XYZ file of C-alpha atoms in Angstrom:
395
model
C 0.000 0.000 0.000
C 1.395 3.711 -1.110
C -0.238 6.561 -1.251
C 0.642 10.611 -1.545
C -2.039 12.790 0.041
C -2.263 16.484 1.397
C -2.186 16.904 4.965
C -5.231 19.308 5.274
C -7.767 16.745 3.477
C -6.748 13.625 5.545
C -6.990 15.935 8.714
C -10.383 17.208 8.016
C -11.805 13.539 7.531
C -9.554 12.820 10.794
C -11.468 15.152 13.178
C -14.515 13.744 12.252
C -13.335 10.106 12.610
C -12.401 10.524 15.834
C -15.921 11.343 17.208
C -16.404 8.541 17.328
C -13.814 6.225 17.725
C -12.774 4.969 21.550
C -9.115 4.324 23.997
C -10.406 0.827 25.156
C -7.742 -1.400 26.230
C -10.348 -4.599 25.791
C -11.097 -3.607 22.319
C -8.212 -1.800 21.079
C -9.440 -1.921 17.275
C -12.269 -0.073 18.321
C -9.379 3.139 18.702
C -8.068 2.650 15.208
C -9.671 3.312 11.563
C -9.072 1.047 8.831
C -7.339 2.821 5.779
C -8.086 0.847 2.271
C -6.756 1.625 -0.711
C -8.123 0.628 -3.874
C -7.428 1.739 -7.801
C -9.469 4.783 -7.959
C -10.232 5.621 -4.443
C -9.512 5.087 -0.779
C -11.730 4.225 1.966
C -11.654 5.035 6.049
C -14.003 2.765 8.639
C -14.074 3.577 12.085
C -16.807 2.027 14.942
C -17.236 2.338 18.173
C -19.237 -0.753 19.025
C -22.392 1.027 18.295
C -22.027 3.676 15.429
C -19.852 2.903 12.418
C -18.344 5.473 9.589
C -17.494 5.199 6.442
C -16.025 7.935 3.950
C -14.130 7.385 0.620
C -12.493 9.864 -1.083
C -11.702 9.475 -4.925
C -8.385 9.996 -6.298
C -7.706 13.734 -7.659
C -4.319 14.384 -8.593
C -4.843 17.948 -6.576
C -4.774 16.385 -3.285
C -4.257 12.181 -3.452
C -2.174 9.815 -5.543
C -2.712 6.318 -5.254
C 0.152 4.449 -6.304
C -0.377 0.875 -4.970
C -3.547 -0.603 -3.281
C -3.640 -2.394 0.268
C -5.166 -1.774 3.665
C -3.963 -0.785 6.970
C -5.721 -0.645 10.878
C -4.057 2.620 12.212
C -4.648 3.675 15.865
C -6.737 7.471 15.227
C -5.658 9.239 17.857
C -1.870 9.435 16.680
C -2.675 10.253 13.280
C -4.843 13.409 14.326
C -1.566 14.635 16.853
C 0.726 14.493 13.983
C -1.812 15.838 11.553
C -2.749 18.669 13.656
C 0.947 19.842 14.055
C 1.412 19.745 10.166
C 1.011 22.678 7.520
C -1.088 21.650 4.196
C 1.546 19.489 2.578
C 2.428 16.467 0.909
C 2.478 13.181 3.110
C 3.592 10.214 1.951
C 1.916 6.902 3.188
C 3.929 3.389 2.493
C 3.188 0.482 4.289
C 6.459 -1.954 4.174
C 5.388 -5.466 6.062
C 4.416 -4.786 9.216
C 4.746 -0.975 9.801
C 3.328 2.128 8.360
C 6.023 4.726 7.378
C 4.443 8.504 7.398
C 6.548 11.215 5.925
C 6.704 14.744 4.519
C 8.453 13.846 1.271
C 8.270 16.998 -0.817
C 8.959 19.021 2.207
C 12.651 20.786 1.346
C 12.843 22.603 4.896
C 11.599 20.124 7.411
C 12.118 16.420 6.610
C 10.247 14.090 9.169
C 9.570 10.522 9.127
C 7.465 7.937 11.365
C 7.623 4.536 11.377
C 4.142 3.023 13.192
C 3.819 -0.438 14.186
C 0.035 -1.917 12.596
C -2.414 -3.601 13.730
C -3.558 -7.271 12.704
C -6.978 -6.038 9.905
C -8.486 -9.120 11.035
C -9.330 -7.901 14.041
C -11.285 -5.132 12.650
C -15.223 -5.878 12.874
C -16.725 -6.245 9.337
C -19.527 -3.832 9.019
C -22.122 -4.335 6.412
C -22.874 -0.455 4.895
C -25.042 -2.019 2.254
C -27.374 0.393 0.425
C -30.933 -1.027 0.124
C -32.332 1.287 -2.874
C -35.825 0.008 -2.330
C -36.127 1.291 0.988
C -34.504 4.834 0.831
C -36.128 7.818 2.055
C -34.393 11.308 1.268
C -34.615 14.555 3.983
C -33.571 18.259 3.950
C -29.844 18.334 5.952
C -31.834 20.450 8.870
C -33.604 17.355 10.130
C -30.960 15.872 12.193
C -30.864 19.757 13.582
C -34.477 20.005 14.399
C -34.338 16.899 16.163
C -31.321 17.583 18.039
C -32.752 20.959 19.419
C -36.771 20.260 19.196
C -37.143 16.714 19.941
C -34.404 15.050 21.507
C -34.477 16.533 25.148
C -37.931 14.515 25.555
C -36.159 11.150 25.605
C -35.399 8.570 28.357
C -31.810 8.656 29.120
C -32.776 6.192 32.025
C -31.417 2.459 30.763
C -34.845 1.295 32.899
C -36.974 1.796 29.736
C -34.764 1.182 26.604
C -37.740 1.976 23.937
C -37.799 5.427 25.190
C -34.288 6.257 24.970
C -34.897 6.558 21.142
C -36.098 9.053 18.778
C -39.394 7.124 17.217
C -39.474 7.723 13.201
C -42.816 6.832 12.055
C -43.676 7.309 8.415
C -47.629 7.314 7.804
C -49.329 9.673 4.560
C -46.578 10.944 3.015
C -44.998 12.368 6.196
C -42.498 11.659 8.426
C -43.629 11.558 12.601
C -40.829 12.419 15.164
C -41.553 11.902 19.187
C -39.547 11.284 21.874
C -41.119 11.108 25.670
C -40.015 10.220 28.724
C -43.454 9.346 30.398
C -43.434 13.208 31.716
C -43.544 15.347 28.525
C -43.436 14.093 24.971
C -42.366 16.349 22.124
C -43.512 15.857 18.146
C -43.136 17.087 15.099
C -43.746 15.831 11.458
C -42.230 16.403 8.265
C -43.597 16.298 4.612
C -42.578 14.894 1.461
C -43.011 15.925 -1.707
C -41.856 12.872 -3.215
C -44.013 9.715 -2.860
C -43.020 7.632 -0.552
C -42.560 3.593 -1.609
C -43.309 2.346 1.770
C -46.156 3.295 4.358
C -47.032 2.681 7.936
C -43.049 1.905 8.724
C -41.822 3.099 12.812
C -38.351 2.759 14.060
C -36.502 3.968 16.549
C -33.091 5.514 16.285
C -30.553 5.477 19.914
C -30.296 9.686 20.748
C -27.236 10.327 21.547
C -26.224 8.468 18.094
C -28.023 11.379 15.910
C -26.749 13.631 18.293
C -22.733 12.258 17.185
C -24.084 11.812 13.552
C -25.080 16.043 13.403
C -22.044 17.277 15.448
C -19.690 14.888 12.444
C -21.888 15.738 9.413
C -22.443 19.970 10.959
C -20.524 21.241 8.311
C -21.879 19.596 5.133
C -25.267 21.001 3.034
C -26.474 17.760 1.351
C -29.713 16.195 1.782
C -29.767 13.039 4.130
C -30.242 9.643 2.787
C -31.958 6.996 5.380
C -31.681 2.722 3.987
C -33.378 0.198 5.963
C -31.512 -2.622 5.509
C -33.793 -4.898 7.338
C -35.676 -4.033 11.054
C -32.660 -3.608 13.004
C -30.073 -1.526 10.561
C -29.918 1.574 9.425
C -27.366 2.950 6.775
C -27.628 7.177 6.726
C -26.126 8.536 3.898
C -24.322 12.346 3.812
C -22.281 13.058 1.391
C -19.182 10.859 1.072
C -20.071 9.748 4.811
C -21.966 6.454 5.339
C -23.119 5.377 8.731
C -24.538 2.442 10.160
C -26.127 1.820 13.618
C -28.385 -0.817 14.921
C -31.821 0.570 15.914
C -33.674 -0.292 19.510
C -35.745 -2.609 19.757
C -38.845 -3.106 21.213
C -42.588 -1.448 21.561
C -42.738 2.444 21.594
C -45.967 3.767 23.059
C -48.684 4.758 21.082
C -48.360 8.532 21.345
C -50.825 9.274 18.991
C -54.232 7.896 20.968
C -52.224 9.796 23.733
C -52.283 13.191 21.677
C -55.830 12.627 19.983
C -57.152 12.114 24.044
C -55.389 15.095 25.089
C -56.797 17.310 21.831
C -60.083 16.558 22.459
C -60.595 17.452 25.943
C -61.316 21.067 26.806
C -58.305 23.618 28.107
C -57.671 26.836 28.803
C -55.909 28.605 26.136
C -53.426 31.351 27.193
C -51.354 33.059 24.354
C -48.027 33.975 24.726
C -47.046 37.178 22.740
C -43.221 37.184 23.745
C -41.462 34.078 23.797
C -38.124 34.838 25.170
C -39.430 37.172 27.396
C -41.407 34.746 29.042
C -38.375 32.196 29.335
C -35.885 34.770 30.475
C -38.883 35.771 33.560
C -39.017 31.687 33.702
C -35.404 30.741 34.255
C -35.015 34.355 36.381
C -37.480 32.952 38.703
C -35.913 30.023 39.451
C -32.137 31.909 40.524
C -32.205 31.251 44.226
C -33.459 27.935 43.631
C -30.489 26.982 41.773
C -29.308 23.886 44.063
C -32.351 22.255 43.683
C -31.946 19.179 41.583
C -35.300 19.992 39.495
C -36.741 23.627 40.903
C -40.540 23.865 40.782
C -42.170 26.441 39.298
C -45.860 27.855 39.679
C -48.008 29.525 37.115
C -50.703 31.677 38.348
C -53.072 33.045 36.633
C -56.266 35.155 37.421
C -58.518 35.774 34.716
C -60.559 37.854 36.148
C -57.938 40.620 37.432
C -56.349 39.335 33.972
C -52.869 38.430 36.014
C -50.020 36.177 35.310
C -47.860 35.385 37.700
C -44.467 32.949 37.840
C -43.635 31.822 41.437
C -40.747 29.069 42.233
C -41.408 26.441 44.522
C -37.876 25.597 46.671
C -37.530 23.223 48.709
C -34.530 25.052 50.130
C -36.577 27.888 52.722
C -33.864 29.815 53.173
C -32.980 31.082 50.395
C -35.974 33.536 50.119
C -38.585 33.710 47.536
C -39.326 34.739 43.896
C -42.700 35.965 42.189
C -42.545 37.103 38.909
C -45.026 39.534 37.278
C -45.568 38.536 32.993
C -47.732 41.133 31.317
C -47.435 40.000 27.311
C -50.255 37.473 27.150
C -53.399 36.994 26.108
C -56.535 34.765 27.792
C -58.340 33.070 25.053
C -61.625 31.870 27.128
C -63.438 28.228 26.971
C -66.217 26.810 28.673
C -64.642 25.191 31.659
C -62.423 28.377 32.262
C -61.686 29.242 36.074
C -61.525 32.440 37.711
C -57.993 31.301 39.204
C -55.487 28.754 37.779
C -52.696 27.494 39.744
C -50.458 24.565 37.667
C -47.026 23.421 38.944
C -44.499 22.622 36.158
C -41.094 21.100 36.720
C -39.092 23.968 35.217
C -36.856 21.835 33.846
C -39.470 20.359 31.365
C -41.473 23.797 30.436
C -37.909 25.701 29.928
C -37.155 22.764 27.193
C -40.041 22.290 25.475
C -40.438 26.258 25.298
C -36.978 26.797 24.029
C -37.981 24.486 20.666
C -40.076 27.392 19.733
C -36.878 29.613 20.183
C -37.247 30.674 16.265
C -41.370 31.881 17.583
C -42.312 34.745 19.113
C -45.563 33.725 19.938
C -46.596 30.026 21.304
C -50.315 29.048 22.826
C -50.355 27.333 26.264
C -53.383 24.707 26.213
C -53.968 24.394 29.823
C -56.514 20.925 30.270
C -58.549 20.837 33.699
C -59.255 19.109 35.319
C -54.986 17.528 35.803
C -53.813 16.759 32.760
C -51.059 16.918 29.796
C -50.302 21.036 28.998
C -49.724 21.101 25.169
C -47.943 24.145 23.945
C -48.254 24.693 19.873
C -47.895 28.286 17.555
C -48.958 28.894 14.498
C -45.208 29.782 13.375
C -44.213 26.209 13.569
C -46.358 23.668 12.062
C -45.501 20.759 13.192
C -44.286 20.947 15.916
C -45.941 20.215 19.440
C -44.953 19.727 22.788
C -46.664 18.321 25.871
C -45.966 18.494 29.113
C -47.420 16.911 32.859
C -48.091 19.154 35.297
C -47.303 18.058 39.227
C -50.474 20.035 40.112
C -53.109 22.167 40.055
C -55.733 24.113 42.209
């Protein structure tokens, strides 16, 4: 194996490679990338047990040469120190039985040369990135982003419940259906297509924090996002030169949508918001003093008739004084059941989240159901997009 290739391509690729790869000391393969090199391109794996990359990169005589094929296991993390202390120059890479020389052979100032001791390739895990073309659904780059800040916060990061730990993907008349939950508020949000889709009625579930690594490696890049089901349990997604592959969870998820339809149908107490931030910033104000509470409580209370809206912070810590906070921009949009007084306890945690994924709003509609029940919060500048949250209580 020989190949000539500029230091500030291979480095870019490296930084994203080593997302995701791992130091174990059991699994030491799982800290290395496997480097092929075939006629007209070369290829770099990495995995870390549970996410798997794959990028080639053709040859083009402005920044790679191939001059003979072969493959290589090289550990990541010593590639990206050497790479990051380079200029953008011509490296030369020449495996000679078992060690990989790296130098700077067109270099006349500074002449350097490493000689790296490989890995056996067979201890590499083979990783089937197999492109099913009859199950391939394409989306707009800002998906994984709207997920990321949106939806994701609403999962299960509790191993107690593995279903729930995943975004659900739920495809169903010509649209795509998003949810997470964690049993105490449950955030949606569906997509279109313009394109008909070849399959219908198709749910999966994709591990969090795995589109979470997949966006902050893929950030950069513009192109649409390619999803293959290989079968239930893989999933190849497709960006650019970059393949990945991850095993989805498996199991039930809930059915959120007899959940939602319940929760639509009963009766609640509308109360728009006319100033988004300005509503968060009195939120997470309130809540100062209350700071070394694990999860600070926070009360809405609102008068209708005296037309008052008020933001107090339940501590359990009585010492450290009190907070009520005075909103004015709102608006009470009356139905039948309305009270003279409401009183609703929120976990701030929850309401601060599921009001920051209208952060692009300025106005959002509290849907207050009484008697206890699921608060959803929608606005008309984000269709699609719904969150839902449990109170702990109301008067």
């Amino acid at each position: 194996m020989k190949i000539e290739i500029k230091s500030s391509i291979l480095f870019k690729i490296i930084k994203k490679i080593i997302k995701i790869t791992i130091s174990n000391n059991t699994y030491e393969e799982l800290s290395c990338f496997l480097l092929e090199v075939e006629k007209e391109k070369i290829i770099l794996t990495a995995s870390n047990g549970n996410l798997s990359l794959k990028y080639e990169l053709n040859n083009n005589e402005k920044y790679l040469k191939i001059l003979n094929i072969g493959s290589v296991l090289i550990n990541t993390k010593i590639i990206y120190d050497i790479f990051s202390k380079l200029e953008d120059e011509w490296i030369l890479f020449e495996l000679k039985i078992n060690n990989l020389i790296i130098s700077n052979f067109k270099n006349d100032n500074n002449d350097f040369i490493f000689k790296l001791s490989t890995m056996t390739i067979e201890k590499f895990p083979k990783i089937n990135f197999n492109k099913n073309i009859k199950n391939k659904v394409s989306f707009n780059k800002n998906l994984l982003q709207n997920i990321n800040e949106q939806i994701a916060f609403a999962t299960n990061t509790n191993n107690n419940k593995p279903a729930l730990s995943g975004i659900n993907f739920k495809f169903n008349d010509q649209k795509l259906f998003v949810t997470a939950t964690d049993g105490y508020c449950l955030a949606k949000k569906w997509f279109s297509f313009e394109e008909k889709l070849e399959f219908n009625n198709k749910e999966f579930n994709i591990p969090v924090h795995l589109l979470n690594e997949i966006d902050k490696i893929t950030s950069d890049l513009n192109s649409n996002i390619n999803f293959y089901f290989e079968n239930n349990y893989n999933l190849i997604i497709e960006i650019e030169n970059f393949l990945f592959q991850t095993r989805m969870i498996e199991g039930t998820y809930p059915n959120t949508d007899d959940i939602i339809k319940n929760i639509i149908e009963k009766e609640k107490n509308i109360i728009e918001i006319n100033n988004v931030r300005e509503f968060l910033k009195i939120i997470e104000l309130s809540i100062i003093l209350a700071k070394k509470d694990t999860s600070p409580m926070i009360q809405f209370w609102i008068n209708v008739e005296k037309n008052d809206f008020k933001i107090n912070c339940l501590s359990n810590n009585d010492s450290i004084g009190e907070v009520i906070e005075q909103f004015k921009k709102f608006h009470i949009v009356k139905s039948k059941s309305l009270k003279e007084e409401i009183k609703v306890v929120f976990n701030s945690k929850l309401i601060i989240n599921a009001l920051k994924s209208f952060n692009k709003c300025k106005k959002v509609n509290l849907k207050i159901s009484w008697p206890k029940n699921y608060t959803i919060i929608d606005s008309e500048e984000e269709t699609g997009l719904l969150q839902l949250v449990l109170p702990i209580g109301e008067k």
